[in-house]
PDB file of C-alpha atoms in Angstrom:
ATOM      1  CA  UNK S   1       0.146 -13.731  48.771  1.00  0.00           C
ATOM      2  CA  UNK S   2      -0.403 -14.180  45.037  1.00  0.00           C
ATOM      3  CA  UNK S   3       0.777 -11.371  42.785  1.00  0.00           C
ATOM      4  CA  UNK S   4      -1.949  -9.619  40.789  1.00  0.00           C
ATOM      5  CA  UNK S   5      -2.811 -11.381  37.527  1.00  0.00           C
ATOM      6  CA  UNK S   6      -2.468  -8.224  35.477  1.00  0.00           C
ATOM      7  CA  UNK S   7       1.289  -8.406  35.909  1.00  0.00           C
ATOM      8  CA  UNK S   8       1.637 -11.773  34.222  1.00  0.00           C
ATOM      9  CA  UNK S   9       2.506 -12.092  30.538  1.00  0.00           C
ATOM     10  CA  UNK S  10      -0.439 -13.167  28.416  1.00  0.00           C
ATOM     11  CA  UNK S  11      -0.040 -16.357  26.448  1.00  0.00           C
ATOM     12  CA  UNK S  12      -1.745 -14.917  23.386  1.00  0.00           C
ATOM     13  CA  UNK S  13       0.747 -12.076  22.945  1.00  0.00           C
ATOM     14  CA  UNK S  14       3.170 -14.065  20.751  1.00  0.00           C
ATOM     15  CA  UNK S  15       0.273 -14.920  18.423  1.00  0.00           C
ATOM     16  CA  UNK S  16      -0.589 -11.236  18.192  1.00  0.00           C
ATOM     17  CA  UNK S  17       2.965 -10.437  17.193  1.00  0.00           C
ATOM     18  CA  UNK S  18       2.883 -13.175  14.585  1.00  0.00           C
ATOM     19  CA  UNK S  19      -0.317 -11.709  13.162  1.00  0.00           C
ATOM     20  CA  UNK S  20       1.390  -8.348  12.884  1.00  0.00           C
ATOM     21  CA  UNK S  21       4.394  -9.889  11.193  1.00  0.00           C
ATOM     22  CA  UNK S  22       2.127 -11.659   8.735  1.00  0.00           C
ATOM     23  CA  UNK S  23       0.689  -8.331   7.633  1.00  0.00           C
ATOM     24  CA  UNK S  24       4.195  -7.244   6.646  1.00  0.00           C
ATOM     25  CA  UNK S  25       4.419 -10.122   4.160  1.00  0.00           C
ATOM     26  CA  UNK S  26       3.527  -8.902   0.645  1.00  0.00           C
ATOM     27  CA  UNK S  27       0.242  -9.945  -0.910  1.00  0.00           C
ATOM     28  CA  UNK S  28       1.077 -12.470  -3.608  1.00  0.00           C
ATOM     29  CA  UNK S  29      -1.034 -12.511  -6.767  1.00  0.00           C
ATOM     30  CA  UNK S  30      -0.538 -14.975  -9.619  1.00  0.00           C
ATOM     31  CA  UNK S  31      -1.981 -14.285 -13.066  1.00  0.00           C
ATOM     32  CA  UNK S  32      -2.378 -17.483 -15.080  1.00  0.00           C
ATOM     33  CA  UNK S  33      -3.220 -16.888 -18.724  1.00  0.00           C
ATOM     34  CA  UNK S  34      -3.250 -18.275 -22.249  1.00  0.00           C
ATOM     35  CA  UNK S  35      -2.399 -16.129 -25.257  1.00  0.00           C
ATOM     36  CA  UNK S  36      -1.989 -17.238 -28.862  1.00  0.00           C
ATOM     37  CA  UNK S  37      -1.007 -13.986 -30.585  1.00  0.00           C
ATOM     38  CA  UNK S  38      -0.080 -11.692 -27.705  1.00  0.00           C
ATOM     39  CA  UNK S  39      -3.354  -9.793 -27.283  1.00  0.00           C
ATOM     40  CA  UNK S  40      -4.526 -11.607 -24.158  1.00  0.00           C
ATOM     41  CA  UNK S  41      -0.983 -11.389 -22.806  1.00  0.00           C
ATOM     42  CA  UNK S  42      -1.155  -7.615 -23.173  1.00  0.00           C
ATOM     43  CA  UNK S  43      -4.363  -7.581 -21.140  1.00  0.00           C
ATOM     44  CA  UNK S  44      -2.680  -9.786 -18.518  1.00  0.00           C
ATOM     45  CA  UNK S  45       0.242  -7.379 -18.232  1.00  0.00           C
ATOM     46  CA  UNK S  46      -2.124  -4.486 -17.606  1.00  0.00           C
ATOM     47  CA  UNK S  47      -3.945  -6.488 -14.926  1.00  0.00           C
ATOM     48  CA  UNK S  48      -0.525  -6.988 -13.321  1.00  0.00           C
ATOM     49  CA  UNK S  49       0.288  -3.300 -13.691  1.00  0.00           C
ATOM     50  CA  UNK S  50      -2.878  -2.343 -11.834  1.00  0.00           C
ATOM     51  CA  UNK S  51      -2.212  -4.824  -9.033  1.00  0.00           C
ATOM     52  CA  UNK S  52       1.325  -3.498  -8.576  1.00  0.00           C
ATOM     53  CA  UNK S  53      -0.059  -0.014  -7.978  1.00  0.00           C
ATOM     54  CA  UNK S  54      -1.203  -1.250  -4.565  1.00  0.00           C
ATOM     55  CA  UNK S  55       1.665  -1.059  -2.088  1.00  0.00           C
ATOM     56  CA  UNK S  56       2.823  -4.403  -0.738  1.00  0.00           C
ATOM     57  CA  UNK S  57       1.724  -6.501  -3.714  1.00  0.00           C
ATOM     58  CA  UNK S  58       3.900  -9.028  -5.531  1.00  0.00           C
ATOM     59  CA  UNK S  59       2.641 -10.210  -8.918  1.00  0.00           C
ATOM     60  CA  UNK S  60       3.727 -13.187 -10.998  1.00  0.00           C
ATOM     61  CA  UNK S  61       2.630 -13.725 -14.607  1.00  0.00           C
ATOM     62  CA  UNK S  62       2.344 -17.374 -15.665  1.00  0.00           C
ATOM     63  CA  UNK S  63       1.618 -18.180 -19.310  1.00  0.00           C
ATOM     64  CA  UNK S  64       0.052 -21.584 -19.957  1.00  0.00           C
ATOM     65  CA  UNK S  65       1.571 -23.137 -23.085  1.00  0.00           C
ATOM     66  CA  UNK S  66      -0.425 -26.366 -23.206  1.00  0.00           C
ATOM     67  CA  UNK S  67       2.682 -28.530 -22.856  1.00  0.00           C
ATOM     68  CA  UNK S  68       4.573 -27.663 -19.683  1.00  0.00           C
ATOM     69  CA  UNK S  69       2.985 -28.280 -16.300  1.00  0.00           C
ATOM     70  CA  UNK S  70       2.130 -25.205 -14.260  1.00  0.00           C
ATOM     71  CA  UNK S  71       3.803 -24.997 -10.846  1.00  0.00           C
ATOM     72  CA  UNK S  72       0.753 -25.695  -8.700  1.00  0.00           C
ATOM     73  CA  UNK S  73       2.740 -25.296  -5.491  1.00  0.00           C
ATOM     74  CA  UNK S  74       3.527 -21.705  -6.464  1.00  0.00           C
ATOM     75  CA  UNK S  75      -0.166 -21.041  -7.049  1.00  0.00           C
ATOM     76  CA  UNK S  76      -1.050 -22.638  -3.733  1.00  0.00           C
ATOM     77  CA  UNK S  77       1.354 -20.207  -2.079  1.00  0.00           C
ATOM     78  CA  UNK S  78      -0.484 -17.264  -3.690  1.00  0.00           C
ATOM     79  CA  UNK S  79      -3.143 -15.226  -1.924  1.00  0.00           C
ATOM     80  CA  UNK S  80      -5.050 -14.586  -5.161  1.00  0.00           C
ATOM     81  CA  UNK S  81      -5.155 -16.164  -8.616  1.00  0.00           C
ATOM     82  CA  UNK S  82      -6.450 -14.315 -11.671  1.00  0.00           C
ATOM     83  CA  UNK S  83      -7.352 -16.367 -14.743  1.00  0.00           C
ATOM     84  CA  UNK S  84      -7.128 -15.092 -18.324  1.00  0.00           C
ATOM     85  CA  UNK S  85      -7.989 -16.686 -21.647  1.00  0.00           C
ATOM     86  CA  UNK S  86      -8.947 -15.820 -25.203  1.00  0.00           C
ATOM     87  CA  UNK S  87     -12.485 -16.762 -26.150  1.00  0.00           C
ATOM     88  CA  UNK S  88     -12.600 -19.251 -29.013  1.00  0.00           C
ATOM     89  CA  UNK S  89     -15.990 -20.294 -30.388  1.00  0.00           C
ATOM     90  CA  UNK S  90     -17.623 -18.866 -27.286  1.00  0.00           C
ATOM     91  CA  UNK S  91     -15.489 -20.920 -24.924  1.00  0.00           C
ATOM     92  CA  UNK S  92     -12.303 -21.056 -22.868  1.00  0.00           C
ATOM     93  CA  UNK S  93      -9.049 -21.728 -24.729  1.00  0.00           C
ATOM     94  CA  UNK S  94      -7.923 -25.364 -24.727  1.00  0.00           C
ATOM     95  CA  UNK S  95      -4.641 -24.623 -22.958  1.00  0.00           C
ATOM     96  CA  UNK S  96      -6.456 -23.075 -20.000  1.00  0.00           C
ATOM     97  CA  UNK S  97      -8.945 -25.942 -20.013  1.00  0.00           C
ATOM     98  CA  UNK S  98      -6.066 -28.402 -19.789  1.00  0.00           C
ATOM     99  CA  UNK S  99      -4.641 -26.415 -16.901  1.00  0.00           C
ATOM    100  CA  UNK S 100      -8.015 -26.335 -15.126  1.00  0.00           C
ATOM    101  CA  UNK S 101      -8.364 -30.100 -15.440  1.00  0.00           C
ATOM    102  CA  UNK S 102      -4.818 -30.655 -14.183  1.00  0.00           C
ATOM    103  CA  UNK S 103      -5.800 -29.225 -10.786  1.00  0.00           C
ATOM    104  CA  UNK S 104      -8.474 -31.831 -10.029  1.00  0.00           C
ATOM    105  CA  UNK S 105      -6.475 -34.437  -8.134  1.00  0.00           C
ATOM    106  CA  UNK S 106      -3.655 -32.401  -6.545  1.00  0.00           C
ATOM    107  CA  UNK S 107      -5.677 -29.281  -5.640  1.00  0.00           C
ATOM    108  CA  UNK S 108      -9.445 -29.701  -5.863  1.00  0.00           C
ATOM    109  CA  UNK S 109      -9.566 -33.067  -4.077  1.00  0.00           C
ATOM    110  CA  UNK S 110      -8.191 -31.399  -0.948  1.00  0.00           C
ATOM    111  CA  UNK S 111      -9.638 -27.904  -1.555  1.00  0.00           C
ATOM    112  CA  UNK S 112      -6.171 -26.399  -1.238  1.00  0.00           C
ATOM    113  CA  UNK S 113      -7.299 -23.144  -2.864  1.00  0.00           C
ATOM    114  CA  UNK S 114     -10.375 -22.646  -0.682  1.00  0.00           C
ATOM    115  CA  UNK S 115     -10.588 -19.073   0.575  1.00  0.00           C
ATOM    116  CA  UNK S 116      -8.173 -17.655  -1.987  1.00  0.00           C
ATOM    117  CA  UNK S 117      -9.302 -14.683  -4.054  1.00  0.00           C
ATOM    118  CA  UNK S 118     -10.022 -15.270  -7.747  1.00  0.00           C
ATOM    119  CA  UNK S 119     -10.939 -13.126 -10.753  1.00  0.00           C
ATOM    120  CA  UNK S 120     -10.865 -13.380 -14.529  1.00  0.00           C
ATOM    121  CA  UNK S 121     -10.500 -11.701 -17.901  1.00  0.00           C
ATOM    122  CA  UNK S 122     -10.952 -12.654 -21.525  1.00  0.00           C
ATOM    123  CA  UNK S 123     -10.354 -11.298 -25.013  1.00  0.00           C
ATOM    124  CA  UNK S 124     -11.980 -12.005 -28.369  1.00  0.00           C
ATOM    125  CA  UNK S 125     -11.959 -10.680 -31.911  1.00  0.00           C
ATOM    126  CA  UNK S 126     -15.435  -9.128 -31.809  1.00  0.00           C
ATOM    127  CA  UNK S 127     -17.302  -6.921 -29.366  1.00  0.00           C
ATOM    128  CA  UNK S 128     -19.431  -9.809 -28.145  1.00  0.00           C
ATOM    129  CA  UNK S 129     -17.727 -13.002 -29.210  1.00  0.00           C
ATOM    130  CA  UNK S 130     -19.875 -14.746 -26.578  1.00  0.00           C
ATOM    131  CA  UNK S 131     -17.139 -13.871 -24.077  1.00  0.00           C
ATOM    132  CA  UNK S 132     -19.446 -14.272 -21.109  1.00  0.00           C
ATOM    133  CA  UNK S 133     -19.196 -18.037 -21.533  1.00  0.00           C
ATOM    134  CA  UNK S 134     -15.466 -17.883 -20.850  1.00  0.00           C
ATOM    135  CA  UNK S 135     -15.870 -15.743 -17.737  1.00  0.00           C
ATOM    136  CA  UNK S 136     -18.605 -18.030 -16.419  1.00  0.00           C
ATOM    137  CA  UNK S 137     -16.321 -21.039 -16.898  1.00  0.00           C
ATOM    138  CA  UNK S 138     -13.576 -19.270 -14.950  1.00  0.00           C
ATOM    139  CA  UNK S 139     -15.963 -18.289 -12.154  1.00  0.00           C
ATOM    140  CA  UNK S 140     -17.412 -21.804 -11.899  1.00  0.00           C
ATOM    141  CA  UNK S 141     -13.908 -23.250 -11.746  1.00  0.00           C
ATOM    142  CA  UNK S 142     -13.079 -20.862  -8.899  1.00  0.00           C
ATOM    143  CA  UNK S 143     -16.326 -21.734  -7.105  1.00  0.00           C
ATOM    144  CA  UNK S 144     -15.613 -25.459  -7.293  1.00  0.00           C
ATOM    145  CA  UNK S 145     -12.274 -24.773  -5.637  1.00  0.00           C
ATOM    146  CA  UNK S 146     -13.965 -22.772  -2.863  1.00  0.00           C
ATOM    147  CA  UNK S 147     -12.370 -19.505  -3.977  1.00  0.00           C
ATOM    148  CA  UNK S 148     -13.773 -16.004  -3.437  1.00  0.00           C
ATOM    149  CA  UNK S 149     -14.617 -14.426  -6.811  1.00  0.00           C
ATOM    150  CA  UNK S 150     -14.015 -10.703  -7.286  1.00  0.00           C
ATOM    151  CA  UNK S 151     -16.171  -9.078  -9.960  1.00  0.00           C
ATOM    152  CA  UNK S 152     -15.450  -5.950 -11.961  1.00  0.00           C
ATOM    153  CA  UNK S 153     -17.521  -3.488  -9.893  1.00  0.00           C
ATOM    154  CA  UNK S 154     -17.888  -0.983 -12.744  1.00  0.00           C
ATOM    155  CA  UNK S 155     -20.811   0.640 -14.490  1.00  0.00           C
ATOM    156  CA  UNK S 156     -20.808   0.023 -18.251  1.00  0.00           C
ATOM    157  CA  UNK S 157     -19.132   2.510 -20.568  1.00  0.00           C
ATOM    158  CA  UNK S 158     -20.715   3.994 -23.680  1.00  0.00           C
ATOM    159  CA  UNK S 159     -18.801   1.817 -26.135  1.00  0.00           C
ATOM    160  CA  UNK S 160     -16.075   4.299 -27.065  1.00  0.00           C
ATOM    161  CA  UNK S 161     -12.554   2.873 -27.348  1.00  0.00           C
ATOM    162  CA  UNK S 162     -11.277   4.948 -24.421  1.00  0.00           C
ATOM    163  CA  UNK S 163     -14.173   4.112 -22.093  1.00  0.00           C
ATOM    164  CA  UNK S 164     -13.641   2.184 -18.888  1.00  0.00           C
ATOM    165  CA  UNK S 165     -15.618  -1.068 -19.169  1.00  0.00           C
ATOM    166  CA  UNK S 166     -16.621  -0.085 -22.697  1.00  0.00           C
ATOM    167  CA  UNK S 167     -18.116  -3.533 -23.418  1.00  0.00           C
ATOM    168  CA  UNK S 168     -20.258  -3.516 -20.282  1.00  0.00           C
ATOM    169  CA  UNK S 169     -18.951  -6.576 -18.456  1.00  0.00           C
ATOM    170  CA  UNK S 170     -19.763  -7.363 -14.835  1.00  0.00           C
ATOM    171  CA  UNK S 171     -18.248 -10.744 -14.020  1.00  0.00           C
ATOM    172  CA  UNK S 172     -14.750  -9.876 -15.220  1.00  0.00           C
ATOM    173  CA  UNK S 173     -12.781  -7.960 -17.844  1.00  0.00           C
ATOM    174  CA  UNK S 174     -14.055  -8.225 -21.415  1.00  0.00           C
ATOM    175  CA  UNK S 175     -11.538  -7.080 -24.028  1.00  0.00           C
ATOM    176  CA  UNK S 176     -11.751  -7.020 -27.818  1.00  0.00           C
ATOM    177  CA  UNK S 177      -8.843  -7.065 -30.257  1.00  0.00           C
ATOM    178  CA  UNK S 178      -8.890  -6.133 -33.926  1.00  0.00           C
ATOM    179  CA  UNK S 179      -6.924  -8.061 -36.547  1.00  0.00           C
ATOM    180  CA  UNK S 180      -3.765  -6.095 -35.793  1.00  0.00           C
ATOM    181  CA  UNK S 181      -0.574  -6.540 -33.734  1.00  0.00           C
ATOM    182  CA  UNK S 182      -0.960  -6.563 -29.923  1.00  0.00           C
ATOM    183  CA  UNK S 183       0.950  -3.278 -29.778  1.00  0.00           C
ATOM    184  CA  UNK S 184      -2.092  -1.654 -31.413  1.00  0.00           C
ATOM    185  CA  UNK S 185      -5.033  -3.533 -29.935  1.00  0.00           C
ATOM    186  CA  UNK S 186      -7.006  -3.998 -27.661  1.00  0.00           C
ATOM    187  CA  UNK S 187      -7.826  -0.304 -27.181  1.00  0.00           C
ATOM    188  CA  UNK S 188      -6.949   1.825 -24.185  1.00  0.00           C
ATOM    189  CA  UNK S 189     -10.381   1.475 -22.586  1.00  0.00           C
ATOM    190  CA  UNK S 190      -9.948  -2.292 -22.274  1.00  0.00           C
ATOM    191  CA  UNK S 191      -6.445  -1.879 -20.860  1.00  0.00           C
ATOM    192  CA  UNK S 192      -7.693   0.654 -18.289  1.00  0.00           C
ATOM    193  CA  UNK S 193     -10.379  -1.833 -17.312  1.00  0.00           C
ATOM    194  CA  UNK S 194      -7.725  -4.522 -16.893  1.00  0.00           C
ATOM    195  CA  UNK S 195      -5.699  -2.254 -14.609  1.00  0.00           C
ATOM    196  CA  UNK S 196      -8.830  -1.541 -12.596  1.00  0.00           C
ATOM    197  CA  UNK S 197      -9.390  -5.266 -12.041  1.00  0.00           C
ATOM    198  CA  UNK S 198      -5.786  -5.728 -10.929  1.00  0.00           C
ATOM    199  CA  UNK S 199      -6.104  -2.932  -8.372  1.00  0.00           C
ATOM    200  CA  UNK S 200      -9.446  -4.236  -7.139  1.00  0.00           C
ATOM    201  CA  UNK S 201      -8.116  -7.761  -6.634  1.00  0.00           C
ATOM    202  CA  UNK S 202      -5.029  -6.469  -4.812  1.00  0.00           C
ATOM    203  CA  UNK S 203      -7.108  -4.226  -2.532  1.00  0.00           C
ATOM    204  CA  UNK S 204      -9.674  -6.931  -1.808  1.00  0.00           C
ATOM    205  CA  UNK S 205      -7.016  -9.535  -1.082  1.00  0.00           C
ATOM    206  CA  UNK S 206      -5.157  -7.200   1.274  1.00  0.00           C
ATOM    207  CA  UNK S 207      -8.383  -6.521   3.201  1.00  0.00           C
ATOM    208  CA  UNK S 208      -9.111 -10.235   3.549  1.00  0.00           C
ATOM    209  CA  UNK S 209      -5.588 -10.855   4.842  1.00  0.00           C
ATOM    210  CA  UNK S 210      -5.736  -8.052   7.414  1.00  0.00           C
TER     211      UNK S 210
END
């Protein structure tokens, strides 16, 4: 007489355990940015600060210098990649552009980043500075890699320095720096907005991994 089937171990149980173990692995976020004078770097550090507020998140800051190659394997091992660049003449900085182009053969040709979360931020010397062009370039780059873009998800502020999303961006963080040291500018509102984006990316990535 055959024993009842309900007493047999199920073959899919080990996979279930592996799924549970995977959820214990920290969410890894890489922030790849260019910064000439330290202002965009300051924004990047506040994005990282916001992401680290979410339990179980590891964050790595990677500055693109235009000369050294970025460790693409490390980025491929990330769950999310956030891009940051100054806006020069209404466009992405050349160091970030070089980095973007360097991913074509080793990453894009095999869609190795497909399904990863992406987001972006930029900084310029004026309130407008045609910054949207930079964010659009970042978002298009992410789309061509099959990544999932996370927007800002904030209503616009009223323009005061302390306001969250004071410049009224939607696609990503828009920051503005005066002609002063990065310790003094951009203002607190832009830094709060950067932290918000970091938290949002970390939360979204964790949900997608669950």
